[in-house]
Coordinates of C-alpha atoms in Angstrom, one line a residue:
Chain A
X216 CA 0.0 0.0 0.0
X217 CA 1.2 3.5 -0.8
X218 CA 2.4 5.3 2.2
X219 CA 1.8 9.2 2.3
X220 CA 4.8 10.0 4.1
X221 CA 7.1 8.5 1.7
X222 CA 8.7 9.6 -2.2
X223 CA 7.9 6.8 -5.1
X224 CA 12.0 6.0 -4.2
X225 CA 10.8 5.1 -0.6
X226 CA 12.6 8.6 1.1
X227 CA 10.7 10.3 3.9
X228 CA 9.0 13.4 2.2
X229 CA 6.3 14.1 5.3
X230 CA 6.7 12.9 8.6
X231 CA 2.9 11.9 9.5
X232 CA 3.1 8.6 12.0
X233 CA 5.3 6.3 13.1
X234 CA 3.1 3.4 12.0
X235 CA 4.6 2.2 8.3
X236 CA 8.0 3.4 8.7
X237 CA 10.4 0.9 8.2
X238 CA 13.3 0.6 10.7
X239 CA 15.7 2.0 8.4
X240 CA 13.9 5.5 8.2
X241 CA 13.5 5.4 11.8
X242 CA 17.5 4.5 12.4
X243 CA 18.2 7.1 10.7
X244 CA 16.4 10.2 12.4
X245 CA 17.8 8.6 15.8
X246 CA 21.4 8.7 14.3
X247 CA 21.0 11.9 12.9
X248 CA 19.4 13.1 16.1
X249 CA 22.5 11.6 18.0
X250 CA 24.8 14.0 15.6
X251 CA 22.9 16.9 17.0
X252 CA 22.8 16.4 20.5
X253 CA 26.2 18.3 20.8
X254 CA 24.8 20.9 18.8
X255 CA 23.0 22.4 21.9
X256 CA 26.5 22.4 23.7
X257 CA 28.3 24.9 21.4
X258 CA 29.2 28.2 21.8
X259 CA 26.8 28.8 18.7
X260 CA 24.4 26.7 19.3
X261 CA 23.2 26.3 14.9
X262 CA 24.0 24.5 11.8
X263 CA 23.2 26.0 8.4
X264 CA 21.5 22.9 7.1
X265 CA 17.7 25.0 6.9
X266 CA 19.6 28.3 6.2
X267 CA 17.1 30.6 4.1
X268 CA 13.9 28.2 4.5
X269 CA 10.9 29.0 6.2
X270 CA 9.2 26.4 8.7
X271 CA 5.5 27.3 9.9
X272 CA 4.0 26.2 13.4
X273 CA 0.2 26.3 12.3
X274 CA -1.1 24.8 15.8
X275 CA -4.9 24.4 15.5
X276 CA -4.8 22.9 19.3
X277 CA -2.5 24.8 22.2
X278 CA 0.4 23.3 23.1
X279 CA 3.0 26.0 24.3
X280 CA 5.5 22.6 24.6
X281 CA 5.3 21.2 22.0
X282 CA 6.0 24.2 19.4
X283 CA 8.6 25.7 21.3
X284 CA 10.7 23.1 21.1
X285 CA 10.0 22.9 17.1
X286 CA 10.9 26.3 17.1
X287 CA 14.0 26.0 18.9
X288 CA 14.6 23.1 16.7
X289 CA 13.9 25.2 13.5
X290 CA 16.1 27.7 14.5
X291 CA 19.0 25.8 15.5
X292 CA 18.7 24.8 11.9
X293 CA 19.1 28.5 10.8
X294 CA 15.4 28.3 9.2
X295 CA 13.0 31.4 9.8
X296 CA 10.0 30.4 11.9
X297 CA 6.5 31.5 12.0
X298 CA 4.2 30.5 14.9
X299 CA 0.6 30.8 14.1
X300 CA -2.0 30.0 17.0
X301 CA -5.5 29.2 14.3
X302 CA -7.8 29.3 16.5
X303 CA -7.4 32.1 17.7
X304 CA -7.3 33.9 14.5
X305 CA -8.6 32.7 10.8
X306 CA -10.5 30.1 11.5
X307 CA -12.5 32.0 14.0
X308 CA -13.2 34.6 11.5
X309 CA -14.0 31.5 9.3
X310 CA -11.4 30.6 6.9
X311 CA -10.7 27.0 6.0
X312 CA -7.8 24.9 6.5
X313 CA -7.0 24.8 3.3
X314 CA -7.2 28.7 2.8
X315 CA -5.1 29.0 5.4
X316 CA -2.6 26.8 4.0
X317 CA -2.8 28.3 0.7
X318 CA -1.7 31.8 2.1
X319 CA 0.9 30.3 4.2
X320 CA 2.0 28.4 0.6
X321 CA 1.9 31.9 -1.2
X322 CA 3.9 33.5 1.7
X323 CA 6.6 30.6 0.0
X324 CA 6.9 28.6 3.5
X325 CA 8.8 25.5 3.0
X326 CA 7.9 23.0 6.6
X327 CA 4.7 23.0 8.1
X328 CA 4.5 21.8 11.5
X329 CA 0.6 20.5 12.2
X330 CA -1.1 20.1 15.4
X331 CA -4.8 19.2 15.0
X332 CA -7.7 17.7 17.6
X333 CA -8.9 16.2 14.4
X334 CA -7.0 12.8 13.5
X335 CA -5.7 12.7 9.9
X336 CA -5.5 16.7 9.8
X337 CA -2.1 16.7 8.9
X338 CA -2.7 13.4 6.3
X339 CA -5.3 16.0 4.5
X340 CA -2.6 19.4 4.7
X341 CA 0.0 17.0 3.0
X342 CA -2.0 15.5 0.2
X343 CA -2.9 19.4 -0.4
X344 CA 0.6 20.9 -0.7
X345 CA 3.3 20.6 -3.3
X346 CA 6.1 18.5 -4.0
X347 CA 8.6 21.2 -2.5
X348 CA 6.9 21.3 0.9
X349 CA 7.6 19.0 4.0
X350 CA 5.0 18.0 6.8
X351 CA 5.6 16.9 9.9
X352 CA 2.3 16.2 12.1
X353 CA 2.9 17.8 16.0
X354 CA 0.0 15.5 17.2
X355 CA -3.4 15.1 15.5
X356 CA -7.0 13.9 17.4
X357 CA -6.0 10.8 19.3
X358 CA -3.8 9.5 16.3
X359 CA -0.4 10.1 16.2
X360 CA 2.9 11.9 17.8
X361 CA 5.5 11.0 15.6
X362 CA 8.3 13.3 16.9
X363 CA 7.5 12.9 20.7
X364 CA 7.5 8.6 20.1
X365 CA 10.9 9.2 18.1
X366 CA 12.2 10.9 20.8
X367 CA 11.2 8.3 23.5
X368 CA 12.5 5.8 21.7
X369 CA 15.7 8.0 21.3
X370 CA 16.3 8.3 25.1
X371 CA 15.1 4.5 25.5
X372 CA 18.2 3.7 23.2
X373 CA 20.8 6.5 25.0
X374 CA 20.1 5.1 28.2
X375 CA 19.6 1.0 27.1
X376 CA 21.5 0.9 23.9
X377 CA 20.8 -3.0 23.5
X378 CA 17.0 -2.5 22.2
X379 CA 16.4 -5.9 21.2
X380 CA 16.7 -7.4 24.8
X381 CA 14.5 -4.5 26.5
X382 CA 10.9 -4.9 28.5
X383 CA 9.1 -1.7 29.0
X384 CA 6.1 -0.1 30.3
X385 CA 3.2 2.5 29.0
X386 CA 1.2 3.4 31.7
X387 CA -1.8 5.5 32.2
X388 CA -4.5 7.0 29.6
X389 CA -3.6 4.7 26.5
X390 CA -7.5 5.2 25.1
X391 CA -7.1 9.2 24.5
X392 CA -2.9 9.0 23.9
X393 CA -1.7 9.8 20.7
X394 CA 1.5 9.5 22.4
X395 CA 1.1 5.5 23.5
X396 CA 0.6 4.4 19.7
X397 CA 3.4 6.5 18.6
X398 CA 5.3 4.8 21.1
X399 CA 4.3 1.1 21.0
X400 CA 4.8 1.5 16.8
X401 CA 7.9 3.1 17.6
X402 CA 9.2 0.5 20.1
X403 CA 8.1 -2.3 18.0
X404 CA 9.2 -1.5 14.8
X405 CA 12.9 -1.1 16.4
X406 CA 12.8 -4.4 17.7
X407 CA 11.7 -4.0 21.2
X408 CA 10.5 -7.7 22.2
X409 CA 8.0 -6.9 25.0
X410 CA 6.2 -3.7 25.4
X411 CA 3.0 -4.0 27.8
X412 CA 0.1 -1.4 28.7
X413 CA -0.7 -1.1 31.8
X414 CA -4.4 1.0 32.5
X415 CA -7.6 0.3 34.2
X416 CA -9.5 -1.3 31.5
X417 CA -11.8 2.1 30.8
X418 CA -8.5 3.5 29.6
X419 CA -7.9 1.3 27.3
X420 CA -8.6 1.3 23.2
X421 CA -10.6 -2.1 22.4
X422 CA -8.1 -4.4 21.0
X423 CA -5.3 -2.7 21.8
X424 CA -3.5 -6.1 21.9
X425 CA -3.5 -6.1 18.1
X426 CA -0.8 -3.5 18.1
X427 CA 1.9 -6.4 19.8
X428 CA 1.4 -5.1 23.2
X429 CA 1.0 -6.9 26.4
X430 CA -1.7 -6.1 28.4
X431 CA -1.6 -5.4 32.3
X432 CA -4.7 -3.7 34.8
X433 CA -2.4 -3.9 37.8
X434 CA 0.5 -1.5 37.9
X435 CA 2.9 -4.0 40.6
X436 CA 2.3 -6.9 38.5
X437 CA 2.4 -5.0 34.6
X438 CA 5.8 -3.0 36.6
X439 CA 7.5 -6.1 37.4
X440 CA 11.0 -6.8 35.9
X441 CA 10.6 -3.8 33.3
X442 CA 13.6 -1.8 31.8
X443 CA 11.8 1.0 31.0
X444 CA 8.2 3.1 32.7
X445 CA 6.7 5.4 30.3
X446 CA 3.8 7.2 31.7
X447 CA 1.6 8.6 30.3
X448 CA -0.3 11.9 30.8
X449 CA -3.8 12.1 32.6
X450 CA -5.9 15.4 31.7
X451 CA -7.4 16.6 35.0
X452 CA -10.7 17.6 32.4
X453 CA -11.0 13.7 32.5
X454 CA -11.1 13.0 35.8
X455 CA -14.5 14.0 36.8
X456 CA -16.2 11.9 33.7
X457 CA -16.9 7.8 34.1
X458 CA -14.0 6.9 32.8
X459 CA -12.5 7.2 36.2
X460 CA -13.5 7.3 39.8
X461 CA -11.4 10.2 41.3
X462 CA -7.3 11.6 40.7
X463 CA -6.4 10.3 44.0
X464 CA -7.9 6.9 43.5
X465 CA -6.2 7.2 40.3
X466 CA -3.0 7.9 42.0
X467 CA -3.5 5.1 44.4
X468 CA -3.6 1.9 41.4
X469 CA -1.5 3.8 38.4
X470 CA 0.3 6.6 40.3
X471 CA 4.3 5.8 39.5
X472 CA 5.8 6.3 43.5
X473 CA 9.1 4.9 44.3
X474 CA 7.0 1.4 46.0
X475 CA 5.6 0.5 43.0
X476 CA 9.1 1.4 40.8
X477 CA 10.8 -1.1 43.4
X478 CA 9.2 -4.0 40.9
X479 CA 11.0 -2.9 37.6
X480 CA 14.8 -3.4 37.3
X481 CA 17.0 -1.6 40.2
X482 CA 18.1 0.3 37.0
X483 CA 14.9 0.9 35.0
X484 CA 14.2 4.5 33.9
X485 CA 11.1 6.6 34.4
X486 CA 9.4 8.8 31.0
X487 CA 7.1 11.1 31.0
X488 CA 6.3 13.2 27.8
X489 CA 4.7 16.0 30.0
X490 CA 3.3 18.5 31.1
X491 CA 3.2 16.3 34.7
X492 CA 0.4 15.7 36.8
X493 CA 2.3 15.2 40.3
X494 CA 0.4 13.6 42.9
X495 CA -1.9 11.8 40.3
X496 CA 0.0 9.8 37.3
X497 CA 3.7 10.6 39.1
X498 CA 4.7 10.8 42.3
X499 CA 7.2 14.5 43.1
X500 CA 9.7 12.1 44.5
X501 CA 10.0 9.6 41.7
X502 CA 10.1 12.2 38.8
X503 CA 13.0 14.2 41.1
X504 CA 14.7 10.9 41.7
X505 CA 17.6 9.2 40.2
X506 CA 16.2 7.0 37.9
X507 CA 13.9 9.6 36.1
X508 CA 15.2 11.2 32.6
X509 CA 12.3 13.4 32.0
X510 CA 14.0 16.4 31.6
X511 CA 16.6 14.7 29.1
X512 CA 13.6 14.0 27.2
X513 CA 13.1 17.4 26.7
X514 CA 16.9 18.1 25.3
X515 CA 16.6 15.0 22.9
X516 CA 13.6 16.4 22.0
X517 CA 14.9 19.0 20.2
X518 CA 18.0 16.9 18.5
X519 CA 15.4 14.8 17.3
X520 CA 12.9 17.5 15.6
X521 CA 16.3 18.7 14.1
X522 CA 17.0 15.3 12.8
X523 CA 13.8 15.1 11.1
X524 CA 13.5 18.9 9.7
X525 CA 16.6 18.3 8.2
X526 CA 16.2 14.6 6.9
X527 CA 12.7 15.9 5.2
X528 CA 14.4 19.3 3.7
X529 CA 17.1 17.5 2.1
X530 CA 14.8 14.9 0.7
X531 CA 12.1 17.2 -0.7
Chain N
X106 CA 48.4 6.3 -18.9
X107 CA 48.5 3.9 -16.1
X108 CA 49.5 6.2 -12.6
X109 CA 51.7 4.2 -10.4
X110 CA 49.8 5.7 -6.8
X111 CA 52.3 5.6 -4.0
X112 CA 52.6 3.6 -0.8
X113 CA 50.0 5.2 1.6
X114 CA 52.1 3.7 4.6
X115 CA 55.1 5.8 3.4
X116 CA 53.1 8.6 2.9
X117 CA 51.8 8.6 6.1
X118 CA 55.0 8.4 8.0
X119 CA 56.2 11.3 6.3
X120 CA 53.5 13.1 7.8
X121 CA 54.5 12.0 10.9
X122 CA 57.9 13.6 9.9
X123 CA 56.0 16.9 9.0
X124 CA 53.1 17.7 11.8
X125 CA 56.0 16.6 14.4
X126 CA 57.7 19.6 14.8
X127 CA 54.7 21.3 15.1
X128 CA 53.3 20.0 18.2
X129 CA 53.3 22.9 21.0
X130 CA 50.9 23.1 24.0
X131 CA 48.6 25.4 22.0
X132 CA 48.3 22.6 19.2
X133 CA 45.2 20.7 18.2
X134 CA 44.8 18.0 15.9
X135 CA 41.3 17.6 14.3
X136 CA 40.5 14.9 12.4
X137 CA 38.0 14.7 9.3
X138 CA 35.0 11.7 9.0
X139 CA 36.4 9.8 8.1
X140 CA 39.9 8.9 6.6
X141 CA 40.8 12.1 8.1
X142 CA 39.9 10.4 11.5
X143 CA 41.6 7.2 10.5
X144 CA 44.7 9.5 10.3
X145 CA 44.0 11.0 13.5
X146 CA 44.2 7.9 15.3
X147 CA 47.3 6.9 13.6
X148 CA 48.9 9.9 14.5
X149 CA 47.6 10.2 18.2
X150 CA 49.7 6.7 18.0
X151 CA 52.9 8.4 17.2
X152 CA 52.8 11.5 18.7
X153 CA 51.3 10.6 22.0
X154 CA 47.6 11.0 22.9
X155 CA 48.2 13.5 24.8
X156 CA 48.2 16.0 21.9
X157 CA 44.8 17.7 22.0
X158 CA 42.4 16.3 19.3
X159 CA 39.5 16.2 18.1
X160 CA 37.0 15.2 15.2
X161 CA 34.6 16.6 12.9
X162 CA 31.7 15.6 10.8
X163 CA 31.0 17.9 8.2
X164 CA 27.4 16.6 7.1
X165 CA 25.6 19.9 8.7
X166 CA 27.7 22.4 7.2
X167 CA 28.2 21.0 3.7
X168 CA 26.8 23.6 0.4
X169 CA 25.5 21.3 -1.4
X170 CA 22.4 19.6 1.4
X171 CA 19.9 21.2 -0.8
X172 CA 21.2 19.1 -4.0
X173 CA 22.1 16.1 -2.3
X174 CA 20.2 16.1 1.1
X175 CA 21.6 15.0 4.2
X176 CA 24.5 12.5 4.6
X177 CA 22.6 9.0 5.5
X178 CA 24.9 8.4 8.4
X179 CA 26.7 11.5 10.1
X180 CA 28.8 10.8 12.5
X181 CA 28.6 13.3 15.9
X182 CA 31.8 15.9 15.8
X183 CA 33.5 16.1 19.4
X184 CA 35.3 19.2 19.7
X185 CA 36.6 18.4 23.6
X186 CA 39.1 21.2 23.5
X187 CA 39.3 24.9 24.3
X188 CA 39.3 26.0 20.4
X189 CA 39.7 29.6 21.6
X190 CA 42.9 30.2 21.2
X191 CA 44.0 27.0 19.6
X192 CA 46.2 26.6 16.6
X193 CA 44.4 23.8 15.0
X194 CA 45.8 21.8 12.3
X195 CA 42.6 19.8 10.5
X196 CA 43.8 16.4 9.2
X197 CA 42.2 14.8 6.2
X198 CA 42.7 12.1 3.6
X199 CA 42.6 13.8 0.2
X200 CA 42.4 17.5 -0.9
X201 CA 40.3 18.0 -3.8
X202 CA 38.3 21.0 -4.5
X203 CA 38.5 22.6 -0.7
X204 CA 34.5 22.8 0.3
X205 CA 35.0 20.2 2.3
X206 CA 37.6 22.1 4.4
X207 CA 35.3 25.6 3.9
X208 CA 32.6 23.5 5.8
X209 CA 35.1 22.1 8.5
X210 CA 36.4 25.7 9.5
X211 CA 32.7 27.0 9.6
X212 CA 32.2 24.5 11.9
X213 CA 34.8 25.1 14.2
X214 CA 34.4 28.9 14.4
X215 CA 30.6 27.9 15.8
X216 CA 33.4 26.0 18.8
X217 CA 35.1 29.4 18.8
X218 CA 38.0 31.7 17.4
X219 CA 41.0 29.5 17.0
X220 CA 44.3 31.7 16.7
X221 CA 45.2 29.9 13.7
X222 CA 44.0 26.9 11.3
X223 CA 46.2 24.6 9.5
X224 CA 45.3 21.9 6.9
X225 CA 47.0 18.2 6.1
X226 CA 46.8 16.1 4.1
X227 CA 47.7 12.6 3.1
X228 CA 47.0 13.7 -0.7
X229 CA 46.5 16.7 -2.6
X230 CA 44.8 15.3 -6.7
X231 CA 44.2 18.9 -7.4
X232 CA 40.7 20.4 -8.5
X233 CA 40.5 23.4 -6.2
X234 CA 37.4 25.6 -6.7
X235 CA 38.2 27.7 -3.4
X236 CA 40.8 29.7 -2.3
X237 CA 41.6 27.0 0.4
X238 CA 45.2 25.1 -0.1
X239 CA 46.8 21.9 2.4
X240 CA 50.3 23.4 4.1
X241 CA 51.5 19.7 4.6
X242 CA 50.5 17.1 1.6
X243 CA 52.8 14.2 1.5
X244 CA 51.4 13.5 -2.9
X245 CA 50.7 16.0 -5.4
X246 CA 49.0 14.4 -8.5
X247 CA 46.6 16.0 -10.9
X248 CA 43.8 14.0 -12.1
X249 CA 40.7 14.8 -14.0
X250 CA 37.0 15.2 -12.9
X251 CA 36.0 11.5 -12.9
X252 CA 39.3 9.9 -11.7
X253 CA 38.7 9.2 -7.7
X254 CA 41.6 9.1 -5.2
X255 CA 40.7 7.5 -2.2
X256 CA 42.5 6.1 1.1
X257 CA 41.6 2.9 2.4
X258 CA 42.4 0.3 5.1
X259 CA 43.5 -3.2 5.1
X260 CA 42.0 -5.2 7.8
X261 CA 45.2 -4.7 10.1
X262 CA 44.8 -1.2 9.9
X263 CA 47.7 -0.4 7.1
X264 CA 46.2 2.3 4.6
X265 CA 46.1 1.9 0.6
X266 CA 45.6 4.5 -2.2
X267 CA 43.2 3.4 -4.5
X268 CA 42.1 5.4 -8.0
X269 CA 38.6 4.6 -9.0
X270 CA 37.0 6.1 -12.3
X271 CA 33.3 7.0 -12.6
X272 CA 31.1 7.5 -16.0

């Protein structure tokens, strides 16, 4: 089956999902990514490589996170960056998608970075635009994070280089996480042998086994012998709804605190893509504590977006 | 014509012979992905490691990524030295038309301001299209657009020359 993301000589041309990449593609963003770690740790913190292109942040949704570290990404590639925040302007005065793109196109932007509540928004902006213009979807509806499960899987591999001999954990709000399937395709296509959700069962997409995942509804049990806990983020909006009872019984079965950390590996890491809920997915103590990378999440973060800006500009 | 290419080992150990005297406390040896790097280590060998040194990957600062995209597998540069300062002397394999070193010295300026940069090399085939010329080459040929000079290792670790020709 054709795949969107990818030129007719297989090259990636839009970076949509993680979900029919093959491991080659994603290989190479992490090794690129790896090249531009040290980047940050210059005195001039840039490369040339997006040197008089223009990369747009159209974010649909709010996510102050997320496009900043685009941005900073964009930047340390030399490119000019535009943030543009729809919904608060065009659309509301009732402009299209499209229309909006058009101008953008006409304004001779080269990247778009998409975020979207709808799934498949970005899919529709890249069958729109031309040959000469790269995509990369910043999360759509409950789809897809490409760049945030890239850069999990980046500090998975920094921190347990031997990928093929790894167990590792996705807790928390699976059903609503564009994140978690970003992730588990991620994982698996690298050659992770064991990834298993852990979630009360009303968090939990039907069938969610058929993505290769094992399946786990108590944390102690799903935690045990793991290499890697990835939680996942809870919005507070939810908690009031019947999906769940209340945050602090939430906190009390899935919360991550240093007990229930004792059954992974004495040297298993702790993720979290952020923003944090302390007190009901995390506990303060265990994402301040040794074994949590969070915050190198962030950095990678950025080497990563670079890695994938710059694969997709020198493809296009 | 047949060219008779030299003995890279030879080559090499003259060099040695000419980065030696060199070699002050304000000296820095930076190596080019990657038969420049193969050099490095080589040299490191000779000189003693603790000469300052570092490498570089060029990939992010060539000028022609929008023709040719990135390079599939770039390798991270590590810079671990004060290049403020530093008279560096960039090792590579083969000189040929200079962009290659253009990049490299962009790069290192984003490090810092080095007092003064140096280039060596193990070859020099000619085809310069910047003003940019090796101090130290240890062969001088001139050989046309589609001949390739390139340096190689056996499995021990001994180097080779080897001309290739394209279409």
């Amino acid at each position: 089956m054709h795949n969107p993301q990818l030129s007719d000589d297989g090259k990636l041309k839009h970076l949509l999902s993680i979900e029919g990449l093959p491991r080659n593609i994603l290989n190479q963003i992490l090794d690129t990514a790896e090249s531009f770690v040290g980047v940050a740790e210059r005195e001039v913190k840039k490369v040339p490589l997006l040197r008089g292109k223009t990369v747009c942040n159209i974010f649909f949704e709010n996510s102050t996170r997320t496009r900043t570290t685009f941005e900073i990404a964009a930047k340390r590639l030399s490119a000019d960056v535009i943030n543009l925040n729809v919904n608060t302007s065009s659309q509301s005065k009732g402009e299209t998608i499209l229309d909006t793109i058009d101008n953008l196109i006409a304004m001779h932007a080269d990247m778009f970075v998409v975020r979207h509540a709808q799934s498949g928004a970005a899919h529709f902006i890249a069958r729109h635009v031309g040959p000469h213009i790269n995509v990369i979807n910043a999360g759509d509806g409950r789809h897809a994070h490409p760049t945030q499960g890239l850069l999990d899987v980046f500090t998975v591999r920094h921190y347990k280089p031997d990928m093929h001999n790894l167990r590792v954990a996705i807790v928390g709000d699976v059903l609503h996480s564009r994140v978690a399937r970003s992730e588990i395709h991620a994982l698996t296509t690298l050659g992770v042998p064991e990834v298993r959700v852990i979630a009360p069962k009303t968090l939990l997409p039907q069938h969610v086994e058929k993505l290769g995942v094992h399946v786990y509804h108590d944390m102690r049990e799903g935690l045990k012998d793991v290499d890697v806990v990835m939680m996942l983020r809870l919005q507070n909006e939810r908690m009031n709804g019947a999906l769940l009872p209340s945050a602090q019984e939430y906190f009390k079965c899935y919360g991550l605190t240093q007990e229930k950390l004792d059954y992974a590996k004495p040297d298993a890491i702790v993720m979290h893509p952020g923003p944090m809920n302390r007190g009901v997915e995390i506990d303060s103590a265990v994402a301040d504590g040794n074994q949590s990378v969070i915050l190198p999440q962030v950095t990678y973060g950025i080497a990563v977006r670079m890695a994938v800006m710059s694969i997709l500009a020198g493809n296009s | 014509m047949t060219i008779t290419l030299p003995d890279a080992e030879l080559l090499f150990k003259q060099l040695v012979e000419k980065i030696k005297p060199l070699i002050t406390a304000d000296t820095a040896l930076v190596g080019i992905h990657s038969g420049g790097v193969w050099l490095l280590e080589r040299l490191l060998a000779e000189l003693g490691n603790d000469v300052k040194h570092g490498t570089l990957d060029v990939s992010f600062y060539r000028d022609d990524f929008n023709q040719r995209g990135l390079h599939a597998e770039p390798k991270p540069s590590n810079i671990p030295f004060e290049v403020e300062g530093s008279h560096i002397i960039l090792i590579d394999d083969v000189f040929y038309t200079g962009r290659t070193i253009r990049a490299a010295m962009n790069e290192l300026f984003d490090y810092g301001r080095p007092a003064s940069i140096s280039l060596a090399v193990l070859a020099n085939r000619g085809g310069r299209e910047l003003p940019i010329m090796p101090q130290i080459s240890t062969f001088d040929i001139d050989l046309v657009a589609n001949k390739n000079l390139q340096l190689l290792r056996h499995d021990d670790g001994r180097f080779y020359l080897q001309l290739e020709e394209s279409d």
